[in-house]
Tab-separated table of C-alpha atoms and ligand atoms in Angstrom:
chain	number	residue	atom	x	y	z
P	1	UNK	CA	193.160	163.469	91.038
P	2	UNK	CA	189.597	162.846	89.402
P	3	UNK	CA	187.914	161.084	92.270
P	4	UNK	CA	184.671	160.093	90.381
P	5	UNK	CA	186.772	158.712	87.516
P	6	UNK	CA	188.575	156.505	89.717
P	7	UNK	CA	185.597	155.129	91.510
P	8	UNK	CA	183.787	154.572	87.987
P	9	UNK	CA	186.824	152.592	86.659
P	10	UNK	CA	187.095	150.619	89.839
P	11	UNK	CA	183.729	150.099	90.783
P	12	UNK	CA	183.350	152.032	93.938
P	13	UNK	CA	179.961	153.075	95.442
P	14	UNK	CA	180.943	155.818	98.004
P	15	UNK	CA	183.591	157.677	99.188
P	16	UNK	CA	183.282	159.809	102.427
P	17	UNK	CA	185.305	162.621	103.707
P	18	UNK	CA	184.786	162.705	107.876
P	19	UNK	CA	186.231	166.064	109.415
P	20	UNK	CA	185.709	167.218	113.015
P	21	UNK	CA	187.083	170.558	114.080
P	22	UNK	CA	187.228	169.902	117.758
P	23	UNK	CA	188.889	166.714	117.827
P	24	UNK	CA	190.679	167.388	114.467
P	25	UNK	CA	189.783	164.093	113.103
P	26	UNK	CA	190.392	163.820	109.175
P	27	UNK	CA	189.097	160.433	108.122
P	28	UNK	CA	188.108	158.803	104.638
P	29	UNK	CA	185.679	155.967	104.564
P	30	UNK	CA	185.452	153.891	101.241
P	31	UNK	CA	182.744	151.628	100.553
P	32	UNK	CA	183.532	149.661	97.309
P	33	UNK	CA	180.799	147.192	96.724
P	34	UNK	CA	177.880	145.941	98.932
P	35	UNK	CA	176.458	143.295	96.429
P	36	UNK	CA	177.154	140.659	99.148
P	37	UNK	CA	176.136	142.605	102.363
P	38	UNK	CA	177.236	145.382	104.493
P	39	UNK	CA	180.653	146.795	103.923
P	40	UNK	CA	183.287	145.155	106.289
P	41	UNK	CA	186.901	146.325	106.670
P	42	UNK	CA	189.177	147.817	109.288
P	43	UNK	CA	190.507	151.225	110.202
P	44	UNK	CA	194.077	152.156	109.178
P	45	UNK	CA	195.825	155.068	110.932
P	46	UNK	CA	198.693	156.253	109.068
P	47	UNK	CA	200.653	159.817	108.641
P	48	UNK	CA	200.226	159.858	104.774
P	49	UNK	CA	202.292	162.475	102.959
P	50	UNK	CA	199.002	163.946	101.651
P	51	UNK	CA	195.262	163.653	101.321
P	52	UNK	CA	195.642	162.106	97.857
P	53	UNK	CA	197.771	159.482	99.064
P	54	UNK	CA	195.261	158.771	102.151
P	55	UNK	CA	192.293	159.060	99.785
P	56	UNK	CA	193.880	156.484	97.184
P	57	UNK	CA	194.821	154.192	99.952
P	58	UNK	CA	191.218	153.664	101.375
P	59	UNK	CA	190.014	153.273	97.765
P	60	UNK	CA	192.338	150.335	96.942
P	61	UNK	CA	191.887	148.865	100.485
P	62	UNK	CA	187.954	149.054	100.108
P	63	UNK	CA	188.250	147.176	96.909
P	64	UNK	CA	190.597	144.629	98.394
P	65	UNK	CA	187.954	144.022	100.947
P	66	UNK	CA	185.290	143.174	98.594
P	67	UNK	CA	187.393	140.578	96.814
P	68	UNK	CA	188.545	139.153	100.090
P	69	UNK	CA	184.908	138.689	101.382
P	70	UNK	CA	183.753	137.431	98.340
P	71	UNK	CA	186.730	134.873	97.643
P	72	UNK	CA	186.555	133.681	101.367
P	73	UNK	CA	182.915	132.855	101.210
P	74	UNK	CA	181.256	135.863	103.418
P	75	UNK	CA	178.295	137.495	102.840
P	76	UNK	CA	179.835	140.951	103.368
P	77	UNK	CA	180.817	143.757	100.997
P	78	UNK	CA	184.251	145.844	100.954
P	79	UNK	CA	184.999	148.896	102.689
P	80	UNK	CA	187.847	150.501	104.757
P	81	UNK	CA	188.449	153.579	106.865
P	82	UNK	CA	191.495	155.674	106.973
P	83	UNK	CA	192.623	158.153	109.760
P	84	UNK	CA	194.975	160.618	108.433
P	85	UNK	CA	197.107	160.925	111.410
P	86	UNK	CA	200.271	159.661	113.237
P	87	UNK	CA	199.488	156.366	115.374
P	88	UNK	CA	202.146	156.971	117.504
P	89	UNK	CA	201.187	160.543	118.803
P	90	UNK	CA	197.850	161.548	117.726
P	91	UNK	CA	195.519	158.818	119.266
P	92	UNK	CA	192.923	160.546	121.696
P	93	UNK	CA	189.538	159.338	123.150
P	94	UNK	CA	187.764	162.146	121.216
P	95	UNK	CA	189.208	161.264	117.844
P	96	UNK	CA	187.860	157.931	118.133
P	97	UNK	CA	184.703	159.107	119.717
P	98	UNK	CA	184.138	161.454	116.711
P	99	UNK	CA	185.137	158.419	114.408
P	100	UNK	CA	182.270	156.381	116.040
P	101	UNK	CA	179.810	158.946	115.151
P	102	UNK	CA	180.546	159.030	111.649
P	103	UNK	CA	180.474	154.975	111.618
P	104	UNK	CA	177.166	155.470	113.275
P	105	UNK	CA	175.964	157.709	110.816
P	106	UNK	CA	176.111	154.939	108.092
P	107	UNK	CA	173.472	152.987	110.080
P	108	UNK	CA	175.241	149.599	109.725
P	109	UNK	CA	176.298	150.088	105.973
P	110	UNK	CA	179.934	149.885	107.199
P	111	UNK	CA	181.373	147.781	110.015
P	112	UNK	CA	185.007	148.357	111.064
P	113	UNK	CA	187.639	147.701	113.660
P	114	UNK	CA	191.306	147.709	114.091
P	115	UNK	CA	193.986	147.423	111.185
P	116	UNK	CA	197.518	148.691	110.632
P	117	UNK	CA	198.473	151.449	113.204
P	118	UNK	CA	195.348	150.707	115.335
P	119	UNK	CA	194.609	148.331	118.018
P	120	UNK	CA	191.372	146.906	119.628
P	121	UNK	CA	191.547	148.926	122.710
P	122	UNK	CA	191.552	152.336	120.381
P	123	UNK	CA	188.024	151.465	119.400
P	124	UNK	CA	186.835	151.125	122.888
P	125	UNK	CA	185.871	154.896	122.903
P	126	UNK	CA	184.156	154.632	119.626
P	127	UNK	CA	181.851	151.820	120.958
P	128	UNK	CA	180.182	154.421	123.304
P	129	UNK	CA	179.067	156.154	119.928
P	130	UNK	CA	178.482	153.110	117.536
P	131	UNK	CA	177.499	149.503	117.754
P	132	UNK	CA	178.932	148.932	114.148
P	133	UNK	CA	182.424	147.924	115.539
P	134	UNK	CA	184.185	144.507	115.546
P	135	UNK	CA	187.372	142.903	117.196
P	136	UNK	CA	186.786	145.142	120.235
P	137	UNK	CA	188.935	143.638	123.226
P	138	UNK	CA	187.550	140.476	124.721
P	139	UNK	CA	186.427	142.297	128.027
P	140	UNK	CA	184.140	144.630	125.792
P	141	UNK	CA	182.598	141.691	124.248
P	142	UNK	CA	184.701	141.630	121.084
P	143	UNK	CA	186.812	138.822	119.598
P	144	UNK	CA	190.133	140.716	120.295
P	145	UNK	CA	193.322	141.170	118.093
P	146	UNK	CA	192.719	139.645	114.737
P	147	UNK	CA	196.708	139.505	114.396
P	148	UNK	CA	197.077	135.929	115.496
P	149	UNK	CA	194.354	134.306	113.615
P	150	UNK	CA	195.474	136.071	110.367
P	151	UNK	CA	199.327	135.013	110.937
P	152	UNK	CA	197.547	131.319	111.399
P	153	UNK	CA	196.175	131.734	107.856
P	154	UNK	CA	199.309	133.130	106.405
P	155	UNK	CA	201.174	130.348	107.593
P	156	UNK	CA	198.594	127.991	106.153
P	157	UNK	CA	198.918	129.816	102.756
P	158	UNK	CA	202.855	129.383	102.857
P	159	UNK	CA	202.523	125.674	103.426
P	160	UNK	CA	200.092	125.602	100.501
P	161	UNK	CA	202.751	127.380	98.554
P	162	UNK	CA	205.273	124.922	99.413
P	163	UNK	CA	203.059	122.071	98.509
P	164	UNK	CA	202.282	124.058	94.971
P	165	UNK	CA	206.263	124.784	94.419
P	166	UNK	CA	208.034	121.641	95.825
P	167	UNK	CA	205.531	119.002	96.316
P	168	UNK	CA	205.473	119.109	100.278
P	169	UNK	CA	204.005	121.395	102.555
P	170	UNK	CA	206.858	120.832	105.086
P	171	UNK	CA	208.473	123.865	105.974
P	172	UNK	CA	211.496	121.980	107.596
P	173	UNK	CA	214.761	123.546	106.200
P	174	UNK	CA	212.679	126.065	104.268
P	175	UNK	CA	213.578	129.981	104.308
P	176	UNK	CA	211.306	132.782	104.977
P	177	UNK	CA	211.979	136.619	105.001
P	178	UNK	CA	209.299	138.508	107.006
P	179	UNK	CA	208.699	142.141	106.094
P	180	UNK	CA	207.325	143.863	109.318
P	181	UNK	CA	206.571	142.147	112.495
P	182	UNK	CA	203.801	144.032	114.015
P	183	UNK	CA	200.474	142.173	115.079
P	184	UNK	CA	200.456	139.846	112.054
P	185	UNK	CA	204.464	139.326	111.541
P	186	UNK	CA	205.612	138.739	114.972
P	187	UNK	CA	203.002	135.549	115.262
P	188	UNK	CA	203.744	134.533	111.793
P	189	UNK	CA	207.505	134.445	112.643
P	190	UNK	CA	206.700	132.091	115.783
P	191	UNK	CA	204.468	129.858	113.542
P	192	UNK	CA	207.396	129.530	110.869
P	193	UNK	CA	210.188	128.906	113.290
P	194	UNK	CA	207.855	126.218	115.307
P	195	UNK	CA	207.337	124.533	111.779
P	196	UNK	CA	211.317	124.181	111.377
P	197	UNK	CA	211.816	127.007	108.752
P	198	UNK	CA	214.771	129.291	109.018
P	199	UNK	CA	213.564	133.004	109.453
P	200	UNK	CA	214.870	136.504	108.878
P	201	UNK	CA	212.975	139.444	109.765
P	202	UNK	CA	213.069	143.202	109.395
P	203	UNK	CA	210.973	146.333	110.774
P	204	UNK	CA	211.362	150.087	110.370
P	205	UNK	CA	210.783	150.156	114.177
P	206	UNK	CA	213.972	148.363	115.322
P	207	UNK	CA	212.411	147.669	118.853
P	208	UNK	CA	210.000	145.248	117.354
P	209	UNK	CA	212.414	143.225	115.422
P	210	UNK	CA	214.763	142.962	118.393
P	211	UNK	CA	211.940	141.831	120.301
P	212	UNK	CA	211.051	139.051	117.973
P	213	UNK	CA	214.968	138.039	117.581
P	214	UNK	CA	215.218	137.638	121.187
P	215	UNK	CA	212.111	135.720	121.457
P	216	UNK	CA	212.669	133.440	118.422
P	217	UNK	CA	216.479	133.757	117.830
P	218	UNK	CA	216.059	134.912	114.251
P	219	UNK	CA	218.151	137.066	112.075
P	220	UNK	CA	217.351	140.851	111.885
P	221	UNK	CA	218.374	142.741	108.528
P	222	UNK	CA	217.753	146.497	107.756
P	223	UNK	CA	214.285	147.445	106.043
P	224	UNK	CA	215.765	147.883	102.622
P	225	UNK	CA	217.761	144.488	102.579
P	226	UNK	CA	214.716	142.406	102.817
P	227	UNK	CA	214.136	142.224	99.274
P	228	UNK	CA	217.446	141.063	98.575
P	229	UNK	CA	217.389	137.857	100.640
P	230	UNK	CA	218.007	134.531	99.110
P	231	UNK	CA	215.300	132.712	100.679
P	232	UNK	CA	212.350	130.379	99.475
P	233	UNK	CA	209.553	132.641	100.445
P	234	UNK	CA	209.216	136.308	100.703
P	235	UNK	CA	206.358	137.169	103.170
P	236	UNK	CA	205.246	141.014	102.993
P	237	UNK	CA	203.471	141.836	106.324
P	238	UNK	CA	203.972	145.735	106.736
P	239	UNK	CA	202.091	147.926	104.112
P	240	UNK	CA	200.920	147.695	100.634
P	241	UNK	CA	202.468	148.265	96.978
P	242	UNK	CA	205.889	146.537	98.067
P	243	UNK	CA	205.948	144.686	94.618
P	244	UNK	CA	206.821	147.225	92.161
P	245	UNK	CA	209.161	148.423	89.547
P	246	UNK	CA	212.216	148.551	92.112
P	247	UNK	CA	211.719	145.600	94.187
P	248	UNK	CA	210.615	142.672	91.884
P	249	UNK	CA	213.704	142.452	89.912
P	250	UNK	CA	215.582	142.441	93.396
P	251	UNK	CA	213.627	139.408	94.515
P	252	UNK	CA	215.704	135.951	95.076
P	253	UNK	CA	212.814	133.963	96.224
P	254	UNK	CA	210.663	131.311	94.785
P	255	UNK	CA	207.137	132.226	96.247
P	256	UNK	CA	205.566	135.606	97.940
P	257	UNK	CA	203.042	134.959	100.454
P	258	UNK	CA	202.218	137.644	103.546
P	259	UNK	CA	199.692	139.507	105.110
P	260	UNK	CA	200.023	142.867	103.705
P	261	UNK	CA	196.873	144.197	101.650
P	262	UNK	CA	197.367	145.179	98.131
P	263	UNK	CA	201.048	144.179	97.650
P	264	UNK	CA	201.301	144.532	94.030
P	265	UNK	CA	201.792	148.217	93.176
P	266	UNK	CA	199.994	147.405	89.935
P	267	UNK	CA	198.618	144.156	88.425
P	268	UNK	CA	201.217	144.060	85.962
P	269	UNK	CA	203.815	143.346	88.736
P	270	UNK	CA	201.579	140.234	89.059
P	271	UNK	CA	202.336	139.386	85.522
P	272	UNK	CA	206.057	140.146	85.994
P	273	UNK	CA	206.192	137.854	89.119
P	274	UNK	CA	204.360	135.025	86.821
P	275	UNK	CA	207.051	135.515	84.176
P	276	UNK	CA	209.695	135.279	86.532
P	277	UNK	CA	208.535	132.192	87.779
P	278	UNK	CA	207.675	133.502	91.116
P	279	UNK	CA	204.757	131.671	92.783
P	280	UNK	CA	202.332	134.658	94.083
P	281	UNK	CA	199.963	133.871	96.692
P	282	UNK	CA	197.183	136.479	96.368
P	283	UNK	CA	196.996	138.794	99.308
P	284	UNK	CA	193.424	138.884	99.740
P	285	UNK	CA	193.125	134.990	99.845
P	286	UNK	CA	195.989	134.345	102.104
P	287	UNK	CA	195.337	137.362	104.676
P	288	UNK	CA	191.348	136.551	104.973
P	289	UNK	CA	191.967	135.074	108.527
P	290	UNK	CA	191.153	138.550	110.488
P	291	UNK	CA	188.122	138.893	108.265
P	292	UNK	CA	186.978	135.454	108.981
P	293	UNK	CA	187.397	135.918	112.574
P	294	UNK	CA	185.248	139.015	112.677
P	295	UNK	CA	182.455	137.563	110.423
P	296	UNK	CA	182.429	134.665	113.140
P	297	UNK	CA	182.180	137.176	115.636
P	298	UNK	CA	179.151	138.820	114.070
P	299	UNK	CA	177.489	135.454	114.151
P	300	UNK	CA	178.393	134.644	117.629
P	301	UNK	CA	182.216	134.114	118.364
P	302	UNK	CA	183.769	130.751	118.753
P	303	UNK	CA	187.691	130.902	118.685
P	304	UNK	CA	188.208	127.207	117.616
P	305	UNK	CA	185.556	127.607	115.018
P	306	UNK	CA	187.134	130.394	113.542
P	307	UNK	CA	190.639	128.834	113.433
P	308	UNK	CA	189.003	125.921	111.597
P	309	UNK	CA	187.690	128.189	109.165
P	310	UNK	CA	190.825	129.913	108.547
P	311	UNK	CA	192.892	126.540	108.282
P	312	UNK	CA	190.856	126.180	104.944
P	313	UNK	CA	192.823	129.205	103.345
P	314	UNK	CA	195.345	126.151	102.616
P	315	UNK	CA	192.714	124.573	100.236
P	316	UNK	CA	191.190	127.853	98.913
P	317	UNK	CA	194.583	128.810	97.785
P	318	UNK	CA	195.365	125.516	96.170
P	319	UNK	CA	192.171	126.031	94.475
P	320	UNK	CA	193.379	129.437	93.169
P	321	UNK	CA	196.659	127.718	92.022
P	322	UNK	CA	194.540	124.959	90.281
P	323	UNK	CA	192.599	127.860	88.345
P	324	UNK	CA	195.701	129.536	87.450
P	325	UNK	CA	197.326	126.318	85.968
P	326	UNK	CA	194.344	125.216	84.358
P	327	UNK	CA	193.595	128.859	82.432
P	328	UNK	CA	197.440	129.307	82.168
P	329	UNK	CA	197.040	132.866	83.897
P	330	UNK	CA	198.943	134.415	86.767
P	331	UNK	CA	197.590	133.750	90.328
P	332	UNK	CA	196.154	136.979	91.016
P	333	UNK	CA	193.977	136.921	87.897
P	334	UNK	CA	192.710	133.476	89.134
P	335	UNK	CA	191.833	135.135	92.481
P	336	UNK	CA	190.117	137.894	90.738
P	337	UNK	CA	188.216	135.521	88.785
P	338	UNK	CA	187.227	133.325	91.829
P	339	UNK	CA	185.781	136.674	93.592
P	340	UNK	CA	184.003	138.264	90.548
P	341	UNK	CA	182.096	134.885	89.904
P	342	UNK	CA	180.924	134.611	93.306
P	343	UNK	CA	179.515	138.090	93.480
P	344	UNK	CA	178.051	137.787	89.967
P	345	UNK	CA	176.177	134.420	91.128
P	346	UNK	CA	174.899	135.828	94.329
P	347	UNK	CA	173.708	138.972	92.519
P	348	UNK	CA	172.055	136.971	90.063
P	349	UNK	CA	170.335	134.746	92.142
P	350	UNK	CA	169.088	137.364	94.803
P	351	UNK	CA	167.341	139.272	91.495
P	352	UNK	CA	163.601	137.780	92.195
P	353	UNK	CA	161.498	140.097	94.019
P	354	UNK	CA	159.401	138.322	96.788
P	355	UNK	CA	156.682	140.464	98.153
P	356	UNK	CA	157.461	141.013	101.907
P	357	UNK	CA	160.800	139.447	101.830
P	358	UNK	CA	163.318	142.395	101.092
P	359	UNK	CA	165.919	141.391	103.545
P	360	UNK	CA	166.240	144.789	105.337
P	361	UNK	CA	162.573	145.560	105.345
P	362	UNK	CA	162.866	148.050	102.623
P	363	UNK	CA	159.803	150.089	102.332
P	364	UNK	CA	160.044	150.134	98.597
P	365	UNK	CA	160.644	146.916	96.490
P	366	UNK	CA	164.173	146.819	95.085
P	367	UNK	CA	164.223	147.832	91.510
P	368	UNK	CA	163.942	144.964	88.782
P	369	UNK	CA	167.314	143.317	88.352
P	370	UNK	CA	168.662	144.459	91.502
P	371	UNK	CA	169.444	142.128	94.500
P	372	UNK	CA	166.811	142.385	97.288
P	373	UNK	CA	168.193	144.288	100.307
P	374	UNK	CA	170.415	146.424	98.145
W	401	NAD	P1	200.910	146.472	112.523
W	401	NAD	O1	200.798	147.930	112.253
W	401	NAD	O2	200.848	146.104	113.589
W	401	NAD	O3	202.464	146.187	112.103
W	401	NAD	C1	203.079	146.569	110.690
W	401	NAD	C2	204.605	146.446	111.070
W	401	NAD	O4	205.349	146.738	109.792
W	401	NAD	C3	204.956	147.534	112.097
W	401	NAD	O5	205.697	146.828	112.988
W	401	NAD	C4	205.709	148.551	111.294
W	401	NAD	O6	206.605	149.259	112.002
W	401	NAD	C5	206.272	147.728	109.963
W	401	NAD	N1	206.552	148.511	108.727
W	401	NAD	C6	205.829	149.464	108.101
W	401	NAD	N2	206.444	149.586	107.058
W	401	NAD	C7	207.611	148.976	107.039
W	401	NAD	C8	208.785	148.973	106.161
W	401	NAD	N3	208.610	149.396	104.958
W	401	NAD	N4	209.785	148.050	106.422
W	401	NAD	C9	209.622	147.052	107.301
W	401	NAD	N5	208.666	147.178	108.512
W	401	NAD	C10	207.713	147.981	108.145
W	401	NAD	O7	199.936	145.947	111.254
W	401	NAD	P2	199.322	144.524	110.955
W	401	NAD	O8	197.949	144.397	111.696
W	401	NAD	O9	200.360	143.446	111.648
W	401	NAD	O10	199.247	144.241	109.586
W	401	NAD	C11	200.323	144.054	108.591
W	401	NAD	C12	199.526	144.105	107.216
W	401	NAD	O11	198.645	142.994	107.117
W	401	NAD	C13	199.030	145.429	106.848
W	401	NAD	O12	199.046	145.808	105.555
W	401	NAD	C14	197.601	145.246	107.157
W	401	NAD	O13	196.608	145.879	106.539
W	401	NAD	C15	197.461	143.664	106.788
W	401	NAD	N6	196.481	142.933	107.467
W	401	NAD	C16	196.234	142.940	108.994
W	401	NAD	C17	195.388	142.023	109.347
W	401	NAD	C18	195.117	141.897	110.627
W	401	NAD	O14	194.410	140.933	111.251
W	401	NAD	N7	195.729	142.575	111.545
W	401	NAD	C19	194.446	141.371	108.400
W	401	NAD	C20	194.723	141.179	107.208
W	401	NAD	C21	195.565	142.074	106.608
């Protein structure tokens, strides 16, 4: 894999390999685009088959964060970290302290927190090494797990899909298949059941699906059967690239809306969904709840305010559907346009150089045409 070619094609700024021989830490940090502000994005821990898969994932995830922050109106750029290790067996204090030191070395250019495979508590040791962390446990001054607020946003997004598809956002009598009942999916299943939907769930960890079934009385199916469910909405809440050549032809749903990042294996799968008449709710619009929570935390956390902001995902998704209808394009393209236009506008209006006003106290004035503070 030629990483510089990939970075040039996808617009990435920086890719950092982090290795610590004592703790065994192998992590990659991807900083995609910091036009709008410091890169903000979670830290995933996953036993990738190889370093190529891990590196590709961090690049894809970092780019997604740029679009998520831009589209949801945040002044942050996109970044992400992956730790190449098994979250079930390889978490140690040393590993997270070592990670904290690498994050510290970036001096605030990258701010991180939990993601798939990591939890708020995992970052407590890292907080002894760096202040550039969000979503630490509330007992440590953070805003805590972002799973519940992300689930709330996905539920609001699913309601927006219902309004677009069936003219009413009531989920009474609608059916939803939830793939993955971890920190987000389990809360989402509860919102859906409380809203009157029939819910079917799956998880590769049978204990998790069994716990949700016990609590909510929902049906459980084996992981691979989730794509074949005849439901109104398919909600991917596990990992990315689940909308691909193998799965899209199997879908029997009328809309896709879930928490997972990078659901489309390739953009052409978004075109394929469009051609099949399946309404796709772009992932970075629907799953912005966690990001909105941690940005609120950086501004002084107020949980109620954060939920109010996340509730607006309903309107933002409505706007994406409106642009898609107006321009006759698939919804993923409409969402990309929304994000790219905001970045371009803000980059342009930040252009003029004002002596002494460089936002980060830069010693040298920004080069002509570059946004102040970059
Ligand atoms: P998590 O690790 O807590 O949960 C993921 C769940 O999916 C786990 O229970 C896992 O066993 C299951 N899973 C993995 N592969 C599966 C498969 N093939 N089939 C069925 N189940 C499978 O992660 P999470 O925090 O709930 O996040 C879920 C997704 O949403 C991730 O893609 C994450 O990047 C994204 N996301 C999370 C947040 C957040 O606030 N936590 C915010 C935005 C996006």
